[in-house]
């Protein structure tokens, strides 16, 4: 299992279900918007500087290059997900079923409420090898957290999937997809989307216990 990542660059969430305005340096905020609109390779440092209203040298004073902007955004995003997922698991206690529900809910709520940050995961291909390895380690840690919980649920008879690692990968892909399609002005709230994904995820791990009626 991966060693626990550092959380030094991310302020802990007051509560894992709570979301206020996105608190980013203006350069990072405009870089995020530009990357989402035009892609990493379709965005220049000058484009970002123009959005922020600063000169290119002023931008370089804060961030070494465009790669540093993308790396900072991706790592900040993943560390926030991890913080919230850990908080949800801690709140749930030792019961694997409760922990699983809370962890999946926390991930989906993040994807819906921070979709601009979460959508940047598609730019992992643009990371340089060292930065990519560091980011993948964070993603792997999240996967191991969820997998450990599913395996604990299997041992206690709550889950029946014979392929827990595959189930967890499928769940995380499904949850990540929320950032691609969710709209705040759509027919479902973030909480409703999270509730539905918890039910879908329970089916994926073979939970056969009582559920809320449709």
JSON list of C-alpha atoms in Angstrom, two decimals:
[
{"chain": "A", "resi": 1, "resn": "UNK", "atom": "CA", "xyz": [0.00, 0.00, 0.00]},
{"chain": "A", "resi": 2, "resn": "UNK", "atom": "CA", "xyz": [1.18, 3.52, -0.74]},
{"chain": "A", "resi": 3, "resn": "UNK", "atom": "CA", "xyz": [2.52, 5.59, 2.12]},
{"chain": "A", "resi": 4, "resn": "UNK", "atom": "CA", "xyz": [0.24, 8.36, 3.33]},
{"chain": "A", "resi": 5, "resn": "UNK", "atom": "CA", "xyz": [0.73, 11.51, 1.27]},
{"chain": "A", "resi": 6, "resn": "UNK", "atom": "CA", "xyz": [1.56, 14.86, 2.77]},
{"chain": "A", "resi": 7, "resn": "UNK", "atom": "CA", "xyz": [-1.31, 17.30, 3.19]},
{"chain": "A", "resi": 8, "resn": "UNK", "atom": "CA", "xyz": [0.86, 20.36, 3.78]},
{"chain": "A", "resi": 9, "resn": "UNK", "atom": "CA", "xyz": [-0.39, 22.32, 0.77]},
{"chain": "A", "resi": 10, "resn": "UNK", "atom": "CA", "xyz": [-4.12, 21.90, 1.47]},
{"chain": "A", "resi": 11, "resn": "UNK", "atom": "CA", "xyz": [-6.11, 23.46, 4.29]},
{"chain": "A", "resi": 12, "resn": "UNK", "atom": "CA", "xyz": [-8.36, 20.79, 5.85]},
{"chain": "A", "resi": 13, "resn": "UNK", "atom": "CA", "xyz": [-12.04, 21.07, 5.07]},
{"chain": "A", "resi": 14, "resn": "UNK", "atom": "CA", "xyz": [-14.22, 22.22, 7.97]},
{"chain": "A", "resi": 15, "resn": "UNK", "atom": "CA", "xyz": [-16.57, 19.36, 7.13]},
{"chain": "A", "resi": 16, "resn": "UNK", "atom": "CA", "xyz": [-16.30, 16.94, 4.28]},
{"chain": "A", "resi": 17, "resn": "UNK", "atom": "CA", "xyz": [-19.79, 17.76, 2.99]},
{"chain": "A", "resi": 18, "resn": "UNK", "atom": "CA", "xyz": [-19.27, 21.54, 3.14]},
{"chain": "A", "resi": 19, "resn": "UNK", "atom": "CA", "xyz": [-18.23, 23.55, 0.09]},
{"chain": "A", "resi": 20, "resn": "UNK", "atom": "CA", "xyz": [-17.63, 27.28, 0.02]},
{"chain": "A", "resi": 21, "resn": "UNK", "atom": "CA", "xyz": [-16.13, 29.38, -2.78]},
{"chain": "A", "resi": 22, "resn": "UNK", "atom": "CA", "xyz": [-13.04, 27.87, -4.36]},
{"chain": "A", "resi": 23, "resn": "UNK", "atom": "CA", "xyz": [-10.06, 29.38, -2.53]},
{"chain": "A", "resi": 24, "resn": "UNK", "atom": "CA", "xyz": [-7.23, 29.55, -5.06]},
{"chain": "A", "resi": 25, "resn": "UNK", "atom": "CA", "xyz": [-4.58, 32.11, -5.92]},
{"chain": "A", "resi": 26, "resn": "UNK", "atom": "CA", "xyz": [-5.95, 34.15, -8.87]},
{"chain": "A", "resi": 27, "resn": "UNK", "atom": "CA", "xyz": [-3.22, 32.78, -11.14]},
{"chain": "A", "resi": 28, "resn": "UNK", "atom": "CA", "xyz": [-4.26, 29.21, -10.33]},
{"chain": "A", "resi": 29, "resn": "UNK", "atom": "CA", "xyz": [-7.94, 30.02, -10.71]},
{"chain": "A", "resi": 30, "resn": "UNK", "atom": "CA", "xyz": [-7.47, 31.51, -14.17]},
{"chain": "A", "resi": 31, "resn": "UNK", "atom": "CA", "xyz": [-5.11, 28.71, -15.17]},
{"chain": "A", "resi": 32, "resn": "UNK", "atom": "CA", "xyz": [-7.74, 26.15, -14.17]},
{"chain": "A", "resi": 33, "resn": "UNK", "atom": "CA", "xyz": [-10.38, 27.92, -16.25]},
{"chain": "A", "resi": 34, "resn": "UNK", "atom": "CA", "xyz": [-8.08, 28.23, -19.25]},
{"chain": "A", "resi": 35, "resn": "UNK", "atom": "CA", "xyz": [-6.98, 24.58, -19.11]},
{"chain": "A", "resi": 36, "resn": "UNK", "atom": "CA", "xyz": [-10.61, 23.46, -18.90]},
{"chain": "A", "resi": 37, "resn": "UNK", "atom": "CA", "xyz": [-11.67, 25.67, -21.80]},
{"chain": "A", "resi": 38, "resn": "UNK", "atom": "CA", "xyz": [-8.75, 25.16, -24.18]},
{"chain": "A", "resi": 39, "resn": "UNK", "atom": "CA", "xyz": [-6.73, 22.25, -22.81]},
{"chain": "A", "resi": 40, "resn": "UNK", "atom": "CA", "xyz": [-3.23, 22.36, -21.39]},
{"chain": "A", "resi": 41, "resn": "UNK", "atom": "CA", "xyz": [-1.51, 22.41, -24.75]},
{"chain": "A", "resi": 42, "resn": "UNK", "atom": "CA", "xyz": [-3.99, 24.93, -26.14]},
{"chain": "A", "resi": 43, "resn": "UNK", "atom": "CA", "xyz": [-3.21, 27.42, -23.38]},
{"chain": "A", "resi": 44, "resn": "UNK", "atom": "CA", "xyz": [-0.11, 29.58, -23.21]},
{"chain": "A", "resi": 45, "resn": "UNK", "atom": "CA", "xyz": [1.42, 31.30, -20.20]},
{"chain": "A", "resi": 46, "resn": "UNK", "atom": "CA", "xyz": [0.60, 34.60, -21.91]},
{"chain": "A", "resi": 47, "resn": "UNK", "atom": "CA", "xyz": [-3.06, 33.56, -22.15]},
{"chain": "A", "resi": 48, "resn": "UNK", "atom": "CA", "xyz": [-3.15, 32.98, -18.40]},
{"chain": "A", "resi": 49, "resn": "UNK", "atom": "CA", "xyz": [-1.30, 36.20, -17.61]},
{"chain": "A", "resi": 50, "resn": "UNK", "atom": "CA", "xyz": [-3.78, 38.15, -19.74]},
{"chain": "A", "resi": 51, "resn": "UNK", "atom": "CA", "xyz": [-6.72, 36.61, -17.90]},
{"chain": "A", "resi": 52, "resn": "UNK", "atom": "CA", "xyz": [-5.17, 37.47, -14.53]},
{"chain": "A", "resi": 53, "resn": "UNK", "atom": "CA", "xyz": [-4.20, 40.97, -15.64]},
{"chain": "A", "resi": 54, "resn": "UNK", "atom": "CA", "xyz": [-0.48, 40.64, -14.96]},
{"chain": "A", "resi": 55, "resn": "UNK", "atom": "CA", "xyz": [2.64, 40.50, -17.09]},
{"chain": "A", "resi": 56, "resn": "UNK", "atom": "CA", "xyz": [4.26, 37.21, -18.02]},
{"chain": "A", "resi": 57, "resn": "UNK", "atom": "CA", "xyz": [7.33, 37.98, -15.84]},
{"chain": "A", "resi": 58, "resn": "UNK", "atom": "CA", "xyz": [5.00, 38.67, -12.91]},
{"chain": "A", "resi": 59, "resn": "UNK", "atom": "CA", "xyz": [3.35, 35.29, -13.41]},
{"chain": "A", "resi": 60, "resn": "UNK", "atom": "CA", "xyz": [6.75, 33.58, -13.52]},
{"chain": "A", "resi": 61, "resn": "UNK", "atom": "CA", "xyz": [7.58, 35.23, -10.20]},
{"chain": "A", "resi": 62, "resn": "UNK", "atom": "CA", "xyz": [4.87, 33.06, -8.60]},
{"chain": "A", "resi": 63, "resn": "UNK", "atom": "CA", "xyz": [5.09, 29.90, -10.72]},
{"chain": "A", "resi": 64, "resn": "UNK", "atom": "CA", "xyz": [8.10, 28.58, -12.58]},
{"chain": "A", "resi": 65, "resn": "UNK", "atom": "CA", "xyz": [6.23, 27.58, -15.73]},
{"chain": "A", "resi": 66, "resn": "UNK", "atom": "CA", "xyz": [2.95, 26.25, -17.11]},
{"chain": "A", "resi": 67, "resn": "UNK", "atom": "CA", "xyz": [3.79, 22.74, -15.94]},
{"chain": "A", "resi": 68, "resn": "UNK", "atom": "CA", "xyz": [4.09, 24.01, -12.37]},
{"chain": "A", "resi": 69, "resn": "UNK", "atom": "CA", "xyz": [0.59, 25.47, -12.63]},
{"chain": "A", "resi": 70, "resn": "UNK", "atom": "CA", "xyz": [-0.94, 22.20, -13.80]},
{"chain": "A", "resi": 71, "resn": "UNK", "atom": "CA", "xyz": [0.96, 20.15, -11.23]},
{"chain": "A", "resi": 72, "resn": "UNK", "atom": "CA", "xyz": [-0.10, 22.44, -8.39]},
{"chain": "A", "resi": 73, "resn": "UNK", "atom": "CA", "xyz": [-3.74, 22.34, -9.46]},
{"chain": "A", "resi": 74, "resn": "UNK", "atom": "CA", "xyz": [-3.86, 18.56, -9.81]},
{"chain": "A", "resi": 75, "resn": "UNK", "atom": "CA", "xyz": [-2.09, 17.87, -6.53]},
{"chain": "A", "resi": 76, "resn": "UNK", "atom": "CA", "xyz": [-4.21, 20.43, -4.67]},
{"chain": "A", "resi": 77, "resn": "UNK", "atom": "CA", "xyz": [-7.34, 18.80, -6.04]},
{"chain": "A", "resi": 78, "resn": "UNK", "atom": "CA", "xyz": [-6.33, 15.26, -5.17]},
{"chain": "A", "resi": 79, "resn": "UNK", "atom": "CA", "xyz": [-5.21, 16.20, -1.66]},
{"chain": "A", "resi": 80, "resn": "UNK", "atom": "CA", "xyz": [-8.57, 17.87, -1.06]},
{"chain": "A", "resi": 81, "resn": "UNK", "atom": "CA", "xyz": [-10.36, 14.68, -2.16]},
{"chain": "A", "resi": 82, "resn": "UNK", "atom": "CA", "xyz": [-8.17, 12.64, 0.17]},
{"chain": "A", "resi": 83, "resn": "UNK", "atom": "CA", "xyz": [-8.80, 14.97, 3.12]},
{"chain": "A", "resi": 84, "resn": "UNK", "atom": "CA", "xyz": [-12.55, 14.75, 2.63]},
{"chain": "A", "resi": 85, "resn": "UNK", "atom": "CA", "xyz": [-12.51, 11.00, 2.09]},
{"chain": "A", "resi": 86, "resn": "UNK", "atom": "CA", "xyz": [-10.46, 10.47, 5.26]},
{"chain": "A", "resi": 87, "resn": "UNK", "atom": "CA", "xyz": [-12.85, 12.70, 7.20]},
{"chain": "A", "resi": 88, "resn": "UNK", "atom": "CA", "xyz": [-15.88, 10.78, 5.92]},
{"chain": "A", "resi": 89, "resn": "UNK", "atom": "CA", "xyz": [-14.27, 7.46, 6.85]},
{"chain": "A", "resi": 90, "resn": "UNK", "atom": "CA", "xyz": [-13.34, 8.70, 10.32]},
{"chain": "A", "resi": 91, "resn": "UNK", "atom": "CA", "xyz": [-16.86, 9.99, 10.91]},
{"chain": "A", "resi": 92, "resn": "UNK", "atom": "CA", "xyz": [-18.32, 6.61, 9.92]},
{"chain": "A", "resi": 93, "resn": "UNK", "atom": "CA", "xyz": [-16.24, 4.68, 12.44]},
{"chain": "A", "resi": 94, "resn": "UNK", "atom": "CA", "xyz": [-15.14, 1.06, 12.14]},
{"chain": "A", "resi": 95, "resn": "UNK", "atom": "CA", "xyz": [-18.12, -0.37, 10.26]},
{"chain": "A", "resi": 96, "resn": "UNK", "atom": "CA", "xyz": [-16.96, -1.09, 6.67]},
{"chain": "A", "resi": 97, "resn": "UNK", "atom": "CA", "xyz": [-20.41, -0.52, 5.17]},
{"chain": "A", "resi": 98, "resn": "UNK", "atom": "CA", "xyz": [-20.76, 2.92, 6.76]},
{"chain": "A", "resi": 99, "resn": "UNK", "atom": "CA", "xyz": [-17.20, 3.82, 5.82]},
{"chain": "A", "resi": 100, "resn": "UNK", "atom": "CA", "xyz": [-17.77, 2.73, 2.23]},
{"chain": "A", "resi": 101, "resn": "UNK", "atom": "CA", "xyz": [-20.96, 4.78, 1.94]},
{"chain": "A", "resi": 102, "resn": "UNK", "atom": "CA", "xyz": [-19.28, 7.86, 3.37]},
{"chain": "A", "resi": 103, "resn": "UNK", "atom": "CA", "xyz": [-16.18, 7.56, 1.22]},
{"chain": "A", "resi": 104, "resn": "UNK", "atom": "CA", "xyz": [-18.11, 7.18, -2.03]},
{"chain": "A", "resi": 105, "resn": "UNK", "atom": "CA", "xyz": [-20.41, 10.05, -1.07]},
{"chain": "A", "resi": 106, "resn": "UNK", "atom": "CA", "xyz": [-17.44, 12.29, -0.30]},
{"chain": "A", "resi": 107, "resn": "UNK", "atom": "CA", "xyz": [-15.79, 11.54, -3.64]},
{"chain": "A", "resi": 108, "resn": "UNK", "atom": "CA", "xyz": [-18.94, 12.21, -5.66]},
{"chain": "A", "resi": 109, "resn": "UNK", "atom": "CA", "xyz": [-19.71, 15.42, -3.78]},
{"chain": "A", "resi": 110, "resn": "UNK", "atom": "CA", "xyz": [-16.22, 16.62, -4.60]},
{"chain": "A", "resi": 111, "resn": "UNK", "atom": "CA", "xyz": [-16.62, 15.82, -8.29]},
{"chain": "A", "resi": 112, "resn": "UNK", "atom": "CA", "xyz": [-19.91, 17.73, -8.39]},
{"chain": "A", "resi": 113, "resn": "UNK", "atom": "CA", "xyz": [-18.91, 20.72, -6.26]},
{"chain": "A", "resi": 114, "resn": "UNK", "atom": "CA", "xyz": [-15.35, 21.11, -7.54]},
{"chain": "A", "resi": 115, "resn": "UNK", "atom": "CA", "xyz": [-15.86, 19.96, -11.11]},
{"chain": "A", "resi": 116, "resn": "UNK", "atom": "CA", "xyz": [-13.50, 22.58, -12.50]},
{"chain": "A", "resi": 117, "resn": "UNK", "atom": "CA", "xyz": [-10.68, 21.12, -10.44]},
{"chain": "A", "resi": 118, "resn": "UNK", "atom": "CA", "xyz": [-11.77, 17.51, -10.83]},
{"chain": "A", "resi": 119, "resn": "UNK", "atom": "CA", "xyz": [-12.06, 17.76, -14.61]},
{"chain": "A", "resi": 120, "resn": "UNK", "atom": "CA", "xyz": [-8.35, 18.57, -14.81]},
{"chain": "A", "resi": 121, "resn": "UNK", "atom": "CA", "xyz": [-7.66, 14.89, -14.13]},
{"chain": "A", "resi": 122, "resn": "UNK", "atom": "CA", "xyz": [-8.03, 14.45, -17.89]},
{"chain": "A", "resi": 123, "resn": "UNK", "atom": "CA", "xyz": [-4.78, 16.42, -18.26]},
{"chain": "A", "resi": 124, "resn": "UNK", "atom": "CA", "xyz": [-2.71, 13.81, -16.41]},
{"chain": "A", "resi": 125, "resn": "UNK", "atom": "CA", "xyz": [-1.30, 12.92, -19.83]},
{"chain": "A", "resi": 126, "resn": "UNK", "atom": "CA", "xyz": [0.25, 16.40, -19.96]},
{"chain": "A", "resi": 127, "resn": "UNK", "atom": "CA", "xyz": [2.29, 15.95, -16.78]},
{"chain": "A", "resi": 128, "resn": "UNK", "atom": "CA", "xyz": [6.01, 15.42, -17.04]},
{"chain": "A", "resi": 129, "resn": "UNK", "atom": "CA", "xyz": [7.15, 11.98, -15.77]},
{"chain": "A", "resi": 130, "resn": "UNK", "atom": "CA", "xyz": [8.21, 13.04, -12.27]},
{"chain": "A", "resi": 131, "resn": "UNK", "atom": "CA", "xyz": [5.08, 15.10, -11.71]},
{"chain": "A", "resi": 132, "resn": "UNK", "atom": "CA", "xyz": [2.89, 12.37, -13.15]},
{"chain": "A", "resi": 133, "resn": "UNK", "atom": "CA", "xyz": [4.42, 9.78, -10.81]},
{"chain": "A", "resi": 134, "resn": "UNK", "atom": "CA", "xyz": [3.72, 11.96, -7.79]},
{"chain": "A", "resi": 135, "resn": "UNK", "atom": "CA", "xyz": [0.13, 12.56, -8.84]},
{"chain": "A", "resi": 136, "resn": "UNK", "atom": "CA", "xyz": [-0.48, 8.89, -9.63]},
{"chain": "A", "resi": 137, "resn": "UNK", "atom": "CA", "xyz": [0.79, 8.02, -6.14]},
{"chain": "A", "resi": 138, "resn": "UNK", "atom": "CA", "xyz": [-1.94, 10.24, -4.68]},
{"chain": "A", "resi": 139, "resn": "UNK", "atom": "CA", "xyz": [-4.60, 8.60, -6.85]},
{"chain": "A", "resi": 140, "resn": "UNK", "atom": "CA", "xyz": [-3.31, 5.16, -5.88]},
{"chain": "A", "resi": 141, "resn": "UNK", "atom": "CA", "xyz": [-3.56, 6.08, -2.22]},
{"chain": "A", "resi": 142, "resn": "UNK", "atom": "CA", "xyz": [-7.24, 6.96, -2.65]},
{"chain": "A", "resi": 143, "resn": "UNK", "atom": "CA", "xyz": [-7.82, 3.68, -4.47]},
{"chain": "A", "resi": 144, "resn": "UNK", "atom": "CA", "xyz": [-6.12, 1.72, -1.68]},
{"chain": "A", "resi": 145, "resn": "UNK", "atom": "CA", "xyz": [-8.22, 3.48, 0.96]},
{"chain": "A", "resi": 146, "resn": "UNK", "atom": "CA", "xyz": [-11.41, 2.37, -0.74]},
{"chain": "A", "resi": 147, "resn": "UNK", "atom": "CA", "xyz": [-10.07, -1.10, -1.53]},
{"chain": "A", "resi": 148, "resn": "UNK", "atom": "CA", "xyz": [-9.09, -1.69, 2.11]},
{"chain": "A", "resi": 149, "resn": "UNK", "atom": "CA", "xyz": [-12.64, -0.80, 3.14]},
{"chain": "A", "resi": 150, "resn": "UNK", "atom": "CA", "xyz": [-14.19, -3.13, 0.56]},
{"chain": "A", "resi": 151, "resn": "UNK", "atom": "CA", "xyz": [-11.94, -6.00, 1.64]},
{"chain": "A", "resi": 152, "resn": "UNK", "atom": "CA", "xyz": [-12.91, -5.38, 5.26]},
{"chain": "A", "resi": 153, "resn": "UNK", "atom": "CA", "xyz": [-16.56, -5.51, 4.19]},
{"chain": "A", "resi": 154, "resn": "UNK", "atom": "CA", "xyz": [-15.96, -8.82, 2.43]},
{"chain": "A", "resi": 155, "resn": "UNK", "atom": "CA", "xyz": [-14.38, -10.28, 5.56]},
{"chain": "A", "resi": 156, "resn": "UNK", "atom": "CA", "xyz": [-17.39, -9.21, 7.61]},
{"chain": "A", "resi": 157, "resn": "UNK", "atom": "CA", "xyz": [-19.88, -10.54, 5.07]},
{"chain": "A", "resi": 158, "resn": "UNK", "atom": "CA", "xyz": [-21.27, -7.16, 4.00]},
{"chain": "A", "resi": 159, "resn": "UNK", "atom": "CA", "xyz": [-19.90, -7.35, 0.43]},
{"chain": "A", "resi": 160, "resn": "UNK", "atom": "CA", "xyz": [-19.69, -10.36, -1.85]},
{"chain": "A", "resi": 161, "resn": "UNK", "atom": "CA", "xyz": [-17.73, -9.24, -4.91]},
{"chain": "A", "resi": 162, "resn": "UNK", "atom": "CA", "xyz": [-15.09, -11.82, -5.91]},
{"chain": "A", "resi": 163, "resn": "UNK", "atom": "CA", "xyz": [-13.08, -9.09, -7.67]},
{"chain": "A", "resi": 164, "resn": "UNK", "atom": "CA", "xyz": [-12.70, -6.22, -5.17]},
{"chain": "A", "resi": 165, "resn": "UNK", "atom": "CA", "xyz": [-9.83, -4.48, -6.95]},
{"chain": "A", "resi": 166, "resn": "UNK", "atom": "CA", "xyz": [-11.75, -4.37, -10.23]},
{"chain": "A", "resi": 167, "resn": "UNK", "atom": "CA", "xyz": [-14.88, -3.22, -8.42]},
{"chain": "A", "resi": 168, "resn": "UNK", "atom": "CA", "xyz": [-13.03, -0.34, -6.79]},
{"chain": "A", "resi": 169, "resn": "UNK", "atom": "CA", "xyz": [-11.48, 0.76, -10.08]},
{"chain": "A", "resi": 170, "resn": "UNK", "atom": "CA", "xyz": [-14.92, 0.73, -11.71]},
{"chain": "A", "resi": 171, "resn": "UNK", "atom": "CA", "xyz": [-16.41, 2.76, -8.86]},
{"chain": "A", "resi": 172, "resn": "UNK", "atom": "CA", "xyz": [-13.69, 5.40, -9.01]},
{"chain": "A", "resi": 173, "resn": "UNK", "atom": "CA", "xyz": [-14.04, 5.74, -12.79]},
{"chain": "A", "resi": 174, "resn": "UNK", "atom": "CA", "xyz": [-17.80, 6.14, -12.38]},
{"chain": "A", "resi": 175, "resn": "UNK", "atom": "CA", "xyz": [-17.37, 8.75, -9.65]},
{"chain": "A", "resi": 176, "resn": "UNK", "atom": "CA", "xyz": [-14.76, 10.67, -11.63]},
{"chain": "A", "resi": 177, "resn": "UNK", "atom": "CA", "xyz": [-17.18, 10.82, -14.54]},
{"chain": "A", "resi": 178, "resn": "UNK", "atom": "CA", "xyz": [-19.52, 13.04, -12.53]},
{"chain": "A", "resi": 179, "resn": "UNK", "atom": "CA", "xyz": [-17.16, 15.96, -13.17]},
{"chain": "A", "resi": 180, "resn": "UNK", "atom": "CA", "xyz": [-17.78, 15.52, -16.91]},
{"chain": "A", "resi": 181, "resn": "UNK", "atom": "CA", "xyz": [-21.56, 15.72, -16.93]},
{"chain": "A", "resi": 182, "resn": "UNK", "atom": "CA", "xyz": [-22.92, 17.19, -13.69]},
{"chain": "A", "resi": 183, "resn": "UNK", "atom": "CA", "xyz": [-24.53, 20.63, -13.90]},
{"chain": "A", "resi": 184, "resn": "UNK", "atom": "CA", "xyz": [-25.58, 22.62, -10.85]},
{"chain": "A", "resi": 185, "resn": "UNK", "atom": "CA", "xyz": [-28.66, 23.83, -12.75]},
{"chain": "A", "resi": 186, "resn": "UNK", "atom": "CA", "xyz": [-29.57, 20.29, -13.84]},
{"chain": "A", "resi": 187, "resn": "UNK", "atom": "CA", "xyz": [-32.42, 18.10, -12.56]},
{"chain": "A", "resi": 188, "resn": "UNK", "atom": "CA", "xyz": [-30.41, 16.58, -9.68]},
{"chain": "A", "resi": 189, "resn": "UNK", "atom": "CA", "xyz": [-28.62, 18.19, -6.77]},
{"chain": "A", "resi": 190, "resn": "UNK", "atom": "CA", "xyz": [-25.08, 17.15, -5.92]},
{"chain": "A", "resi": 191, "resn": "UNK", "atom": "CA", "xyz": [-26.47, 15.32, -2.89]},
{"chain": "A", "resi": 192, "resn": "UNK", "atom": "CA", "xyz": [-28.94, 13.37, -5.02]},
{"chain": "A", "resi": 193, "resn": "UNK", "atom": "CA", "xyz": [-26.20, 12.42, -7.48]},
{"chain": "A", "resi": 194, "resn": "UNK", "atom": "CA", "xyz": [-24.04, 11.24, -4.58]},
{"chain": "A", "resi": 195, "resn": "UNK", "atom": "CA", "xyz": [-26.90, 9.18, -3.14]},
{"chain": "A", "resi": 196, "resn": "UNK", "atom": "CA", "xyz": [-27.47, 7.45, -6.48]},
{"chain": "A", "resi": 197, "resn": "UNK", "atom": "CA", "xyz": [-23.78, 6.73, -6.91]},
{"chain": "A", "resi": 198, "resn": "UNK", "atom": "CA", "xyz": [-23.62, 5.21, -3.43]},
{"chain": "A", "resi": 199, "resn": "UNK", "atom": "CA", "xyz": [-26.42, 2.81, -4.45]},
{"chain": "A", "resi": 200, "resn": "UNK", "atom": "CA", "xyz": [-24.67, 1.98, -7.72]},
{"chain": "A", "resi": 201, "resn": "UNK", "atom": "CA", "xyz": [-21.41, 1.42, -5.88]},
{"chain": "A", "resi": 202, "resn": "UNK", "atom": "CA", "xyz": [-23.07, -0.86, -3.34]},
{"chain": "A", "resi": 203, "resn": "UNK", "atom": "CA", "xyz": [-24.31, -2.98, -6.21]},
{"chain": "A", "resi": 204, "resn": "UNK", "atom": "CA", "xyz": [-20.82, -3.06, -7.69]},
{"chain": "A", "resi": 205, "resn": "UNK", "atom": "CA", "xyz": [-19.31, -4.51, -4.51]},
{"chain": "A", "resi": 206, "resn": "UNK", "atom": "CA", "xyz": [-22.12, -7.04, -4.10]},
{"chain": "A", "resi": 207, "resn": "UNK", "atom": "CA", "xyz": [-23.99, -5.57, -1.16]},
{"chain": "A", "resi": 208, "resn": "UNK", "atom": "CA", "xyz": [-27.22, -7.51, -0.70]},
{"chain": "A", "resi": 209, "resn": "UNK", "atom": "CA", "xyz": [-28.49, -5.89, 2.48]},
{"chain": "A", "resi": 210, "resn": "UNK", "atom": "CA", "xyz": [-31.50, -3.62, 2.98]},
{"chain": "A", "resi": 211, "resn": "UNK", "atom": "CA", "xyz": [-31.73, -0.52, 0.80]},
{"chain": "A", "resi": 212, "resn": "UNK", "atom": "CA", "xyz": [-34.00, 2.46, 0.60]},
{"chain": "A", "resi": 213, "resn": "UNK", "atom": "CA", "xyz": [-36.99, 1.91, -1.67]},
{"chain": "A", "resi": 214, "resn": "UNK", "atom": "CA", "xyz": [-36.86, 3.46, -5.14]}
]
